[in-house]
Amino acid sequence: EIVLTQSPATLSLSPGERATLSCRASQSVSSYLTWYQQKPGQAPRLLIYDASKRATGIPARFSGSGSGTDFTLTISSLEPEDFAIYYCQQRSNWPPITFGQGTRLEIK
Amino acid sequence: EVQVLESGGGLIQPGGSLRLSCAASGFTFSSYAMSWVRQAPGKGLEWVSGISGSGHATYYADSVEGRFTISRDNSKNTVYLQMNSLRAEDTAVYYCAKDFHDFWTWGQGTLVTVSS
């Protein structure tokens, strides 16, 4: 089973700042890495797939990068609605599909 | 509009059984795999099970293998999760999602609470 480790667990930033979230895989997942955003009481929303492809309707301030074992989700300038929990997920070697434990992005 | 809607959650005693349903609309249901993902209170996401469009291929997390069964009725555009021998650690919101991975469409979730 591929283990995804996200860091940091919590990131405290202010609106307008740049956010950098990390996801590290226990073995290579090529580019088969997906990012989700989840707000309280809501289902997750897919943001980025195949490591760097932005889903339809996702603002350009969200970008993904990386391949192999190290991946990054970057939010270039935080908007108030971006404060949420972010999860990475791999589909390279499944079952099982695995998720990271999440990064909570909170307002400083 | 592509939508999925879960139902069937509730309070159940340890060792009991429950069947969740997920009704889909807005896409050709039989052409797509479907999955269940759960989230324990205050915890992260955990993939539970997936089923191919035809229903011939099914996959399970080790934590539910042998206790849960996924199935689908393509004539009713519905996927099911039969949960037996429920444990306290199965308490979670259960989400239905379209496809095997890269979950573009999620339902609102249905809460399953296993407690005496």
mmCIF file with all atom_site columns, C-alpha atoms in Angstrom, chain A residues 2 4 25 27-36 46 48-51 53 71 88-99, chain B residues 47 99-104:
data_model
loop_
_atom_site.group_PDB
_atom_site.id
_atom_site.type_symbol
_atom_site.label_atom_id
_atom_site.label_alt_id
_atom_site.label_comp_id
_atom_site.label_asym_id
_atom_site.label_entity_id
_atom_site.label_seq_id
_atom_site.pdbx_PDB_ins_code
_atom_site.Cartn_x
_atom_site.Cartn_y
_atom_site.Cartn_z
_atom_site.occupancy
_atom_site.B_iso_or_equiv
_atom_site.pdbx_formal_charge
_atom_site.auth_seq_id
_atom_site.auth_comp_id
_atom_site.auth_asym_id
_atom_site.auth_atom_id
_atom_site.pdbx_PDB_model_num
ATOM 1  C CA . ILE A 1 2   ? 1.273   3.443  -0.925  1.00 0.00 ? 2   ILE A CA 1
ATOM 2  C CA . LEU A 1 4   ? 0.928   9.535  1.376   1.00 0.00 ? 4   LEU A CA 1
ATOM 3  C CA . ALA A 1 25  ? 4.490   9.217  -1.425  1.00 0.00 ? 25  ALA A CA 1
ATOM 4  C CA . GLN A 1 27  ? 6.978   4.994  -3.477  1.00 0.00 ? 27  GLN A CA 1
ATOM 5  C CA . SER A 1 28  ? 6.660   6.500  -6.906  1.00 0.00 ? 28  SER A CA 1
ATOM 6  C CA . VAL A 1 29  ? 3.142   7.279  -8.093  1.00 0.00 ? 29  VAL A CA 1
ATOM 7  C CA . SER A 1 30  ? 4.354   8.774  -11.373 1.00 0.00 ? 30  SER A CA 1
ATOM 8  C CA . SER A 1 31  ? 1.979   11.703 -11.983 1.00 0.00 ? 31  SER A CA 1
ATOM 9  C CA . TYR A 1 32  ? -1.117  9.929  -10.690 1.00 0.00 ? 32  TYR A CA 1
ATOM 10 C CA . LEU A 1 33  ? -1.693  12.361 -7.858  1.00 0.00 ? 33  LEU A CA 1
ATOM 11 C CA . THR A 1 34  ? -4.906  14.257 -7.164  1.00 0.00 ? 34  THR A CA 1
ATOM 12 C CA . TRP A 1 35  ? -5.654  17.141 -4.794  1.00 0.00 ? 35  TRP A CA 1
ATOM 13 C CA . TYR A 1 36  ? -8.983  17.843 -3.094  1.00 0.00 ? 36  TYR A CA 1
ATOM 14 C CA . LEU A 1 46  ? -11.427 17.886 -6.850  1.00 0.00 ? 46  LEU A CA 1
ATOM 15 C CA . ILE A 1 48  ? -5.979  19.133 -9.404  1.00 0.00 ? 48  ILE A CA 1
ATOM 16 C CA . TYR A 1 49  ? -5.552  15.801 -11.168 1.00 0.00 ? 49  TYR A CA 1
ATOM 17 C CA . ASP A 1 50  ? -2.571  14.101 -12.770 1.00 0.00 ? 50  ASP A CA 1
ATOM 18 C CA . ALA A 1 51  ? -0.386  16.194 -10.436 1.00 0.00 ? 51  ALA A CA 1
ATOM 19 C CA . LYS A 1 53  ? -3.958  19.619 -14.338 1.00 0.00 ? 53  LYS A CA 1
ATOM 20 C CA . PHE A 1 71  ? 4.247   16.825 -4.941  1.00 0.00 ? 71  PHE A CA 1
ATOM 21 C CA . CYS A 1 88  ? -3.852  14.379 -1.760  1.00 0.00 ? 88  CYS A CA 1
ATOM 22 C CA . GLN A 1 89  ? -4.796  10.986 -3.247  1.00 0.00 ? 89  GLN A CA 1
ATOM 23 C CA . GLN A 1 90  ? -2.911  8.508  -5.421  1.00 0.00 ? 90  GLN A CA 1
ATOM 24 C CA . ARG A 1 91  ? -4.209  6.158  -8.099  1.00 0.00 ? 91  ARG A CA 1
ATOM 25 C CA . SER A 1 92  ? -0.921  4.729  -9.295  1.00 0.00 ? 92  SER A CA 1
ATOM 26 C CA . ASN A 1 93  ? -1.062  1.431  -7.451  1.00 0.00 ? 93  ASN A CA 1
ATOM 27 C CA . TRP A 1 94  ? -4.521  0.374  -6.362  1.00 0.00 ? 94  TRP A CA 1
ATOM 28 C CA . PRO A 1 95  ? -6.403  -1.074 -4.691  1.00 0.00 ? 95  PRO A CA 1
ATOM 29 C CA . PRO A 1 96  ? -6.315  0.504  -2.328  1.00 0.00 ? 96  PRO A CA 1
ATOM 30 C CA . ILE A 1 97  ? -6.797  4.103  -3.381  1.00 0.00 ? 97  ILE A CA 1
ATOM 31 C CA . THR A 1 98  ? -5.011  6.042  -0.638  1.00 0.00 ? 98  THR A CA 1
ATOM 32 C CA . PHE A 1 99  ? -5.322  9.561  0.697   1.00 0.00 ? 99  PHE A CA 1
ATOM 33 C CA . TRP B 2 47  ? -11.416 4.698  0.447   1.00 0.00 ? 47  TRP B CA 1
ATOM 34 C CA . ASP B 2 99  ? -15.457 6.571  -10.862 1.00 0.00 ? 99  ASP B CA 1
ATOM 35 C CA . PHE B 2 100 ? -12.722 4.363  -9.396  1.00 0.00 ? 100 PHE B CA 1
ATOM 36 C CA . HIS B 2 101 ? -10.442 7.279  -8.532  1.00 0.00 ? 101 HIS B CA 1
ATOM 37 C CA . ASP B 2 102 ? -10.046 10.972 -9.245  1.00 0.00 ? 102 ASP B CA 1
ATOM 38 C CA . PHE B 2 103 ? -13.453 11.547 -7.735  1.00 0.00 ? 103 PHE B CA 1
ATOM 39 C CA . TRP B 2 104 ? -15.041 14.377 -9.681  1.00 0.00 ? 104 TRP B CA 1
#
